[in-house]
Amino acid sequence: MLQTIPGFDRIGEENAFAVLARATELAADGRDIINLGIGQPDFRTPDHIVEAAIKALRDGHHGYTPATGIAPLREAVAADLHKRHDVDVNPGNVLIVPGGKVTMFMAILMFGEPGTEILYPDPGFPIYRSMIEFAGATPVPVPIREENDFAFSAEETLSLITDRTRLLILNSPANPTGGVTPRSEIETLVAGLENHPQVAVMSDEIYSQMTYDGMEHVSLLQFASLRDRLILLDGWSKTYAMTGWRMGFAVWPDALVDKVRKLAVNAWSCVNAPAQFAGLAALTGPQTAVHDMVNEFDTRRKVIVEGLNAIEGISCKTPLGAFYAYPNIKNTGWQAKALASALLEETGVAIIGGPDFGILGEGYVRLSYANSTLNIKKALERVNLFLQENKK
Ligand code: PLP
């Protein structure tokens, strides 16, 4: 018998990929599938970004790059963060990684071991808990509540910190809820964290450019008292519709940047060279495509929230960020995962059950509105009909 480390008995995954696989299978059988399951923009990467990658290939950028990323890209990331968040970042602290996910992987590996605790949002991106368990640390869920508009509560978060806490994971704008935590709450949290200098913070800001109704995104980078223990996770996937390129960036504090560079050298050497040139074009080129995409998401957001609230038994708060609606389905009488599965099999509408995002997810489902308005309306008609015909 091959014996692997115990972490492999605990590691999880993302059910969104399983739902995508099943939806693809049903579509291949000729079924009319509307996919509101997967968390990726339904737009193409803007042409000038694609052209930059093609040019890089033609120009002969075929070899390894520095493990931390090409210098102009790291400088462009620092300039972008300065422009968006009004913060000074040393390009030497920037790490280019193959996808935003890699930053959480490395941060959790760096701080997680048996006997330690890592705080993470629940409901939240499923990989947080999976990786914490893989590392052998104790996952401590920070409840994200509907009555708090799916913002995290500073007070509750701080109350969960113990002397075993090594890392706190934050995510705003959030997956799966679309919640955005307001500045006042973040300020309270940061002030409280000054009493816990042993706790590192990983702020997952992958949806940083997707907020609505004038809601401000507050980057944790803006707080000087955290800078020596803050890991920023961001990237190109969502903002520039580049999920398949595998391009992310992180800012690591001085004390950790060389450790993480070594981890990168051990794991992947460097990120795909032409993709880095694409990333550079994305940051330095016109941002119109980003604004157009966010405006389109905003239109769909209103359609999906209105449509969901018109269905008996469903109530949906208006999400202020990302591209997800996270309605409460408790009054339908359905269990969330059973409903998601029945909707896919019976009506061809793919959504994700809340429990796939954490123990507090029962009673909710996630719908991604990265699909056309027409498809969203069609999907909601099917959901409505299904619930009328299948009362619990
Ligand atoms: N963080 C959150 C909250 C996400 O929702 C996702 C993707 O869905 C990621 C990180 C990972 O992004 P990437 O595709 O760049 O690895």
Short mmCIF file of C-alpha atoms and ligand atoms in Angstrom, two decimals, residues 14 39 98-102 104 125 128 171 173-175 204 206-207 233-238 242-243 246-248 324 366, ligand 1:
data_model
loop_
_atom_site.label_atom_id
_atom_site.label_comp_id
_atom_site.label_asym_id
_atom_site.label_seq_id
_atom_site.Cartn_x
_atom_site.Cartn_y
_atom_site.Cartn_z
CA GLU A 14 -14.37 22.98 -5.41
CA GLY A 39 -17.40 31.67 -11.21
CA PRO A 98 -0.08 31.11 -11.76
CA GLY A 99 -3.56 32.21 -10.63
CA GLY A 100 -4.87 33.95 -7.54
CA LYS A 101 -5.49 30.61 -5.85
CA VAL A 102 -1.78 29.94 -5.56
CA MET A 104 -3.84 31.17 -0.61
CA PHE A 125 -14.24 30.09 -1.12
CA TYR A 128 -9.54 28.05 2.19
CA ASN A 171 -12.42 38.21 1.42
CA PRO A 173 -15.92 41.59 -2.23
CA ALA A 174 -16.83 38.05 -1.37
CA ASN A 175 -17.49 34.75 -3.02
CA ASP A 204 -8.30 37.96 -0.87
CA ILE A 206 -9.62 39.03 -6.34
CA TYR A 207 -12.96 40.84 -6.92
CA LEU A 233 -4.15 38.20 -3.03
CA ASP A 234 -5.32 39.67 -6.32
CA GLY A 235 -4.97 38.83 -9.99
CA TRP A 236 -6.16 39.05 -13.54
CA SER A 237 -8.70 36.20 -13.64
CA LYS A 238 -11.89 38.07 -12.84
CA MET A 242 -8.50 35.79 -17.83
CA THR A 243 -9.37 32.73 -15.72
CA ARG A 246 -3.60 31.39 -14.82
CA MET A 247 -2.27 34.77 -13.82
CA GLY A 248 -2.32 36.16 -10.31
CA TYR A 324 -22.85 36.28 -7.52
CA ARG A 366 -25.20 30.67 -5.25
N1 PLP B 1 -10.41 33.86 -4.48
C1 PLP B 1 -11.72 33.83 -4.65
C2 PLP B 1 -12.60 34.41 -3.60
C3 PLP B 1 -12.28 33.26 -5.80
O1 PLP B 1 -13.61 33.23 -5.96
C4 PLP B 1 -11.41 32.72 -6.77
C5 PLP B 1 -11.95 32.06 -7.98
O2 PLP B 1 -13.09 31.72 -8.10
C6 PLP B 1 -10.04 32.78 -6.55
C7 PLP B 1 -9.57 33.37 -5.41
C8 PLP B 1 -9.07 32.15 -7.49
O3 PLP B 1 -8.82 32.84 -8.64
P1 PLP B 1 -7.86 32.27 -9.76
O4 PLP B 1 -8.74 31.69 -10.82
O5 PLP B 1 -7.09 33.47 -10.24
O6 PLP B 1 -6.97 31.25 -9.16
#
